[in-house]
Short mmCIF file of C-alpha atoms in Angstrom, two decimals:
data_model
loop_
_atom_site.label_atom_id
_atom_site.label_comp_id
_atom_site.label_asym_id
_atom_site.label_seq_id
_atom_site.Cartn_x
_atom_site.Cartn_y
_atom_site.Cartn_z
CA UNK L 1 -0.44 -60.72 -47.96
CA UNK L 2 2.39 -60.19 -50.39
CA UNK L 3 5.75 -60.97 -48.81
CA UNK L 4 9.12 -61.89 -50.26
CA UNK L 5 11.63 -62.80 -47.57
CA UNK L 6 14.44 -65.09 -46.48
CA UNK L 7 13.12 -67.78 -44.16
CA UNK L 8 14.00 -70.90 -42.20
CA UNK L 9 11.79 -73.96 -42.65
CA UNK L 10 10.59 -74.99 -39.19
CA UNK L 11 7.77 -77.50 -39.69
CA UNK L 12 5.99 -79.45 -42.38
CA UNK L 13 2.53 -81.04 -42.39
CA UNK L 14 1.32 -82.91 -45.44
CA UNK L 15 -1.92 -81.54 -46.87
CA UNK L 16 -4.11 -82.92 -49.65
CA UNK L 17 -2.58 -85.26 -52.20
CA UNK L 18 0.51 -83.40 -53.31
CA UNK L 19 1.00 -80.37 -51.08
CA UNK L 20 2.00 -79.45 -47.54
CA UNK L 21 1.56 -76.67 -45.03
CA UNK L 22 4.94 -75.33 -43.97
CA UNK L 23 5.80 -73.04 -41.10
CA UNK L 24 8.55 -70.58 -41.88
CA UNK L 25 10.48 -68.36 -39.49
CA UNK L 26 11.16 -64.99 -41.13
CA UNK L 27 13.26 -62.05 -39.91
CA UNK L 28 10.59 -59.33 -40.12
CA UNK L 29 7.25 -61.14 -40.22
CA UNK L 30 7.79 -63.82 -37.60
CA UNK L 31 6.35 -67.28 -38.00
CA UNK L 32 4.31 -67.73 -41.18
CA UNK L 33 2.21 -70.71 -42.26
CA UNK L 34 1.74 -71.30 -45.98
CA UNK L 35 0.67 -73.97 -48.43
CA UNK L 36 3.36 -75.29 -50.77
CA UNK L 37 2.08 -76.94 -53.90
CA UNK L 38 3.95 -80.08 -54.94
CA UNK L 39 5.78 -80.37 -51.61
CA UNK L 40 5.76 -84.17 -51.92
CA UNK L 41 7.30 -84.11 -55.37
CA UNK L 42 10.88 -84.85 -56.32
CA UNK L 43 11.77 -81.20 -56.87
CA UNK L 44 10.30 -79.72 -53.69
CA UNK L 45 10.81 -82.54 -51.18
CA UNK L 46 14.50 -81.64 -50.54
CA UNK L 47 13.54 -77.96 -50.14
CA UNK L 48 10.93 -78.26 -47.37
CA UNK L 49 13.26 -79.91 -44.85
CA UNK L 50 13.22 -78.30 -41.37
CA UNK L 51 16.41 -76.32 -40.85
CA UNK L 52 16.79 -75.36 -44.51
CA UNK L 53 17.24 -71.74 -45.49
CA UNK L 54 14.94 -70.64 -48.31
CA UNK L 55 13.81 -67.56 -50.17
CA UNK L 56 10.03 -67.43 -49.82
CA UNK L 57 7.30 -65.63 -51.74
CA UNK L 58 4.05 -65.64 -49.75
CA UNK L 59 0.74 -64.60 -51.29
CA UNK L 60 -2.84 -64.52 -50.01
CA UNK L 61 -5.91 -62.52 -51.03
CA UNK L 62 -7.16 -61.91 -47.48
CA UNK L 63 -5.65 -61.94 -44.01
CA UNK L 64 -7.81 -64.94 -43.07
CA UNK L 65 -6.77 -67.05 -46.06
CA UNK L 66 -3.85 -69.49 -45.77
CA UNK L 67 -1.04 -68.07 -47.85
CA UNK L 68 0.45 -69.92 -50.81
CA UNK L 69 4.24 -70.05 -50.87
CA UNK L 70 6.84 -70.44 -53.56
CA UNK L 71 10.14 -71.54 -52.07
CA UNK L 72 13.64 -71.42 -53.51
CA UNK L 73 16.36 -73.34 -51.69
CA UNK L 74 19.21 -71.12 -50.46
CA UNK L 75 21.05 -73.57 -48.22
CA UNK L 76 20.28 -77.20 -47.39
CA UNK L 77 20.96 -78.81 -44.04
CA UNK L 78 19.47 -82.13 -45.11
CA UNK L 79 22.89 -83.89 -44.97
CA UNK L 80 22.96 -83.31 -41.20
CA UNK L 81 19.86 -85.45 -40.77
CA UNK L 82 22.04 -88.55 -41.14
CA UNK L 83 24.00 -87.53 -38.01
CA UNK L 84 21.97 -88.41 -34.89
CA UNK L 85 23.00 -85.56 -32.58
CA UNK L 86 22.80 -82.65 -35.07
CA UNK L 87 19.57 -84.13 -36.45
CA UNK L 88 18.01 -84.26 -32.98
CA UNK L 89 19.09 -80.67 -32.27
CA UNK L 90 17.65 -79.33 -35.54
CA UNK L 91 14.43 -81.28 -35.01
CA UNK L 92 14.04 -79.82 -31.52
CA UNK L 93 14.82 -76.15 -32.15
CA UNK L 94 12.72 -75.93 -35.31
CA UNK L 95 9.79 -77.74 -33.66
CA UNK L 96 10.02 -75.46 -30.61
CA UNK L 97 10.02 -72.39 -32.85
CA UNK L 98 7.12 -73.63 -34.97
CA UNK L 99 4.84 -74.51 -32.07
CA UNK L 100 5.68 -72.12 -29.24
CA UNK L 101 5.52 -68.83 -31.15
CA UNK L 102 2.29 -67.13 -32.22
CA UNK L 103 2.08 -66.62 -35.97
CA UNK L 104 2.56 -63.27 -37.64
CA UNK L 105 4.40 -61.49 -34.82
CA UNK L 106 7.95 -60.30 -35.55
CA UNK L 107 10.75 -61.81 -33.50
CA UNK L 108 13.91 -60.52 -35.20
CA UNK L 109 16.16 -61.54 -32.30
CA UNK L 110 14.83 -65.09 -32.37
CA UNK L 111 15.29 -65.32 -36.14
CA UNK L 112 18.91 -64.15 -35.86
CA UNK L 113 19.60 -66.51 -32.95
CA UNK L 114 18.01 -69.49 -34.70
CA UNK L 115 19.98 -68.77 -37.87
CA UNK L 116 23.23 -68.56 -35.88
CA UNK L 117 22.46 -71.74 -33.91
CA UNK L 118 21.71 -73.78 -37.03
CA UNK L 119 24.88 -72.51 -38.69
CA UNK L 120 26.94 -73.47 -35.63
CA UNK L 121 25.36 -76.94 -35.42
CA UNK L 122 26.45 -77.41 -39.00
CA UNK L 123 29.96 -76.00 -38.61
CA UNK L 124 31.13 -77.07 -35.15
CA UNK L 125 33.25 -80.23 -34.99
CA UNK L 126 31.32 -81.49 -31.94
CA UNK L 127 28.21 -80.76 -29.88
CA UNK L 128 30.38 -79.00 -27.31
CA UNK L 129 30.71 -76.22 -29.85
CA UNK L 130 26.98 -75.48 -30.07
CA UNK L 131 25.26 -76.84 -26.94
CA UNK L 132 25.76 -73.63 -24.96
CA UNK L 133 24.11 -71.61 -27.74
CA UNK L 134 21.21 -74.07 -27.69
CA UNK L 135 20.65 -73.25 -24.01
CA UNK L 136 20.80 -69.53 -24.72
CA UNK L 137 18.30 -69.94 -27.57
CA UNK L 138 15.85 -71.71 -25.27
CA UNK L 139 16.21 -68.92 -22.70
CA UNK L 140 15.64 -66.33 -25.44
CA UNK L 141 12.43 -68.11 -26.49
CA UNK L 142 11.26 -67.86 -22.87
CA UNK L 143 12.14 -64.16 -22.75
CA UNK L 144 10.44 -63.33 -26.04
CA UNK L 145 7.26 -65.07 -24.88
CA UNK L 146 7.21 -63.08 -21.66
CA UNK L 147 8.72 -65.71 -19.36
CA UNK L 148 12.24 -64.32 -19.17
CA UNK L 149 14.44 -64.99 -16.16
CA UNK L 150 15.82 -62.15 -14.05
CA UNK L 151 19.52 -62.96 -13.92
CA UNK L 152 21.00 -59.48 -13.43
CA UNK L 153 20.78 -59.14 -9.64
CA UNK L 154 20.34 -61.28 -6.56
CA UNK L 155 16.69 -61.64 -5.58
CA UNK L 156 17.59 -61.15 -1.91
CA UNK L 157 20.36 -58.53 -1.78
CA UNK L 158 20.05 -56.76 -5.13
CA UNK L 159 23.77 -57.30 -5.77
CA UNK L 160 25.08 -58.49 -9.13
CA UNK L 161 28.13 -60.20 -7.60
CA UNK L 162 28.73 -63.97 -7.43
CA UNK L 163 25.35 -65.05 -8.85
CA UNK L 164 25.35 -68.85 -8.85
CA UNK L 165 21.74 -70.04 -8.65
CA UNK L 166 18.17 -69.35 -9.78
CA UNK L 167 15.00 -69.66 -7.77
CA UNK L 168 12.68 -72.20 -9.47
CA UNK L 169 9.70 -70.28 -8.11
CA UNK L 170 10.52 -66.74 -9.18
CA UNK L 171 13.10 -67.24 -11.94
CA UNK L 172 15.40 -64.74 -10.23
CA UNK L 173 19.12 -65.10 -9.63
CA UNK L 174 20.56 -65.77 -6.17
CA UNK L 175 24.09 -65.03 -4.95
CA UNK L 176 26.34 -67.72 -3.49
CA UNK L 177 25.98 -66.52 0.10
CA UNK L 178 22.21 -66.37 -0.05
CA UNK L 179 21.95 -69.68 -1.95
CA UNK L 180 23.98 -71.71 0.54
CA UNK L 181 21.16 -72.42 3.03
CA UNK L 182 18.94 -73.65 0.17
CA UNK L 183 21.40 -76.09 -1.40
CA UNK L 184 19.53 -78.66 -3.48
CA UNK L 185 16.41 -76.51 -3.81
CA UNK L 186 17.76 -73.98 -6.32
CA UNK L 187 18.75 -74.35 -9.96
CA UNK L 188 22.41 -73.81 -10.85
CA UNK L 189 23.27 -70.73 -12.88
CA UNK L 190 26.28 -71.50 -15.09
CA UNK L 191 28.52 -68.58 -15.92
CA UNK L 192 28.05 -68.80 -19.71
CA UNK L 193 24.31 -68.11 -19.40
CA UNK L 194 24.97 -64.58 -18.15
CA UNK L 195 28.31 -63.84 -19.76
CA UNK L 196 28.40 -65.94 -22.92
CA UNK L 197 31.60 -67.64 -24.03
CA UNK L 198 32.61 -71.27 -23.93
CA UNK L 199 31.19 -73.84 -21.52
CA UNK L 200 32.24 -77.29 -20.36
CA UNK L 201 29.90 -80.27 -20.22
CA UNK L 202 28.88 -79.94 -16.54
CA UNK L 203 28.00 -76.28 -17.18
CA UNK L 204 25.99 -77.26 -20.25
CA UNK L 205 24.14 -79.89 -18.19
CA UNK L 206 23.25 -77.21 -15.63
CA UNK L 207 22.19 -74.83 -18.39
CA UNK L 208 19.92 -77.44 -19.97
CA UNK L 209 18.36 -78.15 -16.59
CA UNK L 210 17.76 -74.43 -16.05
CA UNK L 211 16.15 -73.67 -19.41
CA UNK L 212 14.31 -76.99 -19.43
CA UNK L 213 12.68 -76.40 -16.06
CA UNK L 214 11.09 -73.14 -17.18
CA UNK L 215 10.22 -74.39 -20.67
CA UNK L 216 8.33 -77.31 -19.15
CA UNK L 217 6.60 -75.07 -16.63
CA UNK L 218 5.68 -72.13 -18.83
CA UNK L 219 5.78 -73.12 -22.52
CA UNK L 220 5.54 -76.88 -23.12
CA UNK L 221 2.01 -77.19 -21.80
CA UNK L 222 -1.30 -78.13 -23.37
CA UNK L 223 -0.98 -78.81 -27.09
CA UNK L 224 2.81 -78.36 -27.00
CA UNK L 225 3.45 -80.81 -24.16
CA UNK L 226 4.43 -83.56 -26.61
CA UNK L 227 7.53 -81.57 -27.54
CA UNK L 228 9.03 -82.42 -24.16
CA UNK L 229 9.81 -85.92 -25.46
CA UNK L 230 11.86 -84.55 -28.37
CA UNK L 231 13.81 -82.37 -25.98
CA UNK L 232 14.39 -85.25 -23.55
CA UNK L 233 15.87 -87.35 -26.36
CA UNK L 234 18.20 -84.53 -27.35
CA UNK L 235 19.30 -83.85 -23.76
CA UNK L 236 20.04 -87.54 -23.21
CA UNK L 237 22.19 -87.66 -26.34
CA UNK L 238 24.04 -84.50 -25.33
CA UNK L 239 24.79 -85.81 -21.85
CA UNK L 240 26.01 -89.09 -23.31
CA UNK L 241 28.25 -87.17 -25.72
CA UNK L 242 29.67 -85.32 -22.74
CA UNK L 243 30.24 -88.49 -20.73
CA UNK L 244 27.80 -87.37 -18.03
CA UNK L 245 25.56 -90.47 -18.20
#
């Protein structure tokens, strides 16, 4: 391996006395694990913070060998870690990326979406400005892993009009007329999920419930099940920020 690339730090695990294994999300080479020498030192400790943008040089002699990385800080998001809600959001999305994705497979759409989400978390004056994009990122993770929802047409009629719900069994959209008899058994489909744009807090709550249901069912299982706690803490803080609990 011989790669030089921009990257987003997604996870850090201390290794040996002075180093650490980092997981980096890259635009063309997907998730990459690499050993960073001196990661615990004064110079490197501020660099290997999840959410930071870095320029990475990855080297290994064989495909089986853990790569060694040299990292140069491009942009630090460490100051956000003192703010509870942005810190919880960064912790969750980077941890999800680092653990849910297989290593070495390119996910250019996920890299671009993660980069945009982190930038918006940093720039928006409140969580209302980025929470809808968080939901869309979670749904994109599901889609890229092969668990995407079918939200283009009604599962019953085939129409793309007035889609308001999602079947928790099939992950397919349902129109208002067809959803009415099953009130309380379907997941709400907020408009911003299909069309983008701004969302209010009740819509964000519904979006989080939608993406969370399928993440818990299809992705946060086995060794990744512990991530559900980090997401629950974030969702609780978001709902409190929106005055919904």
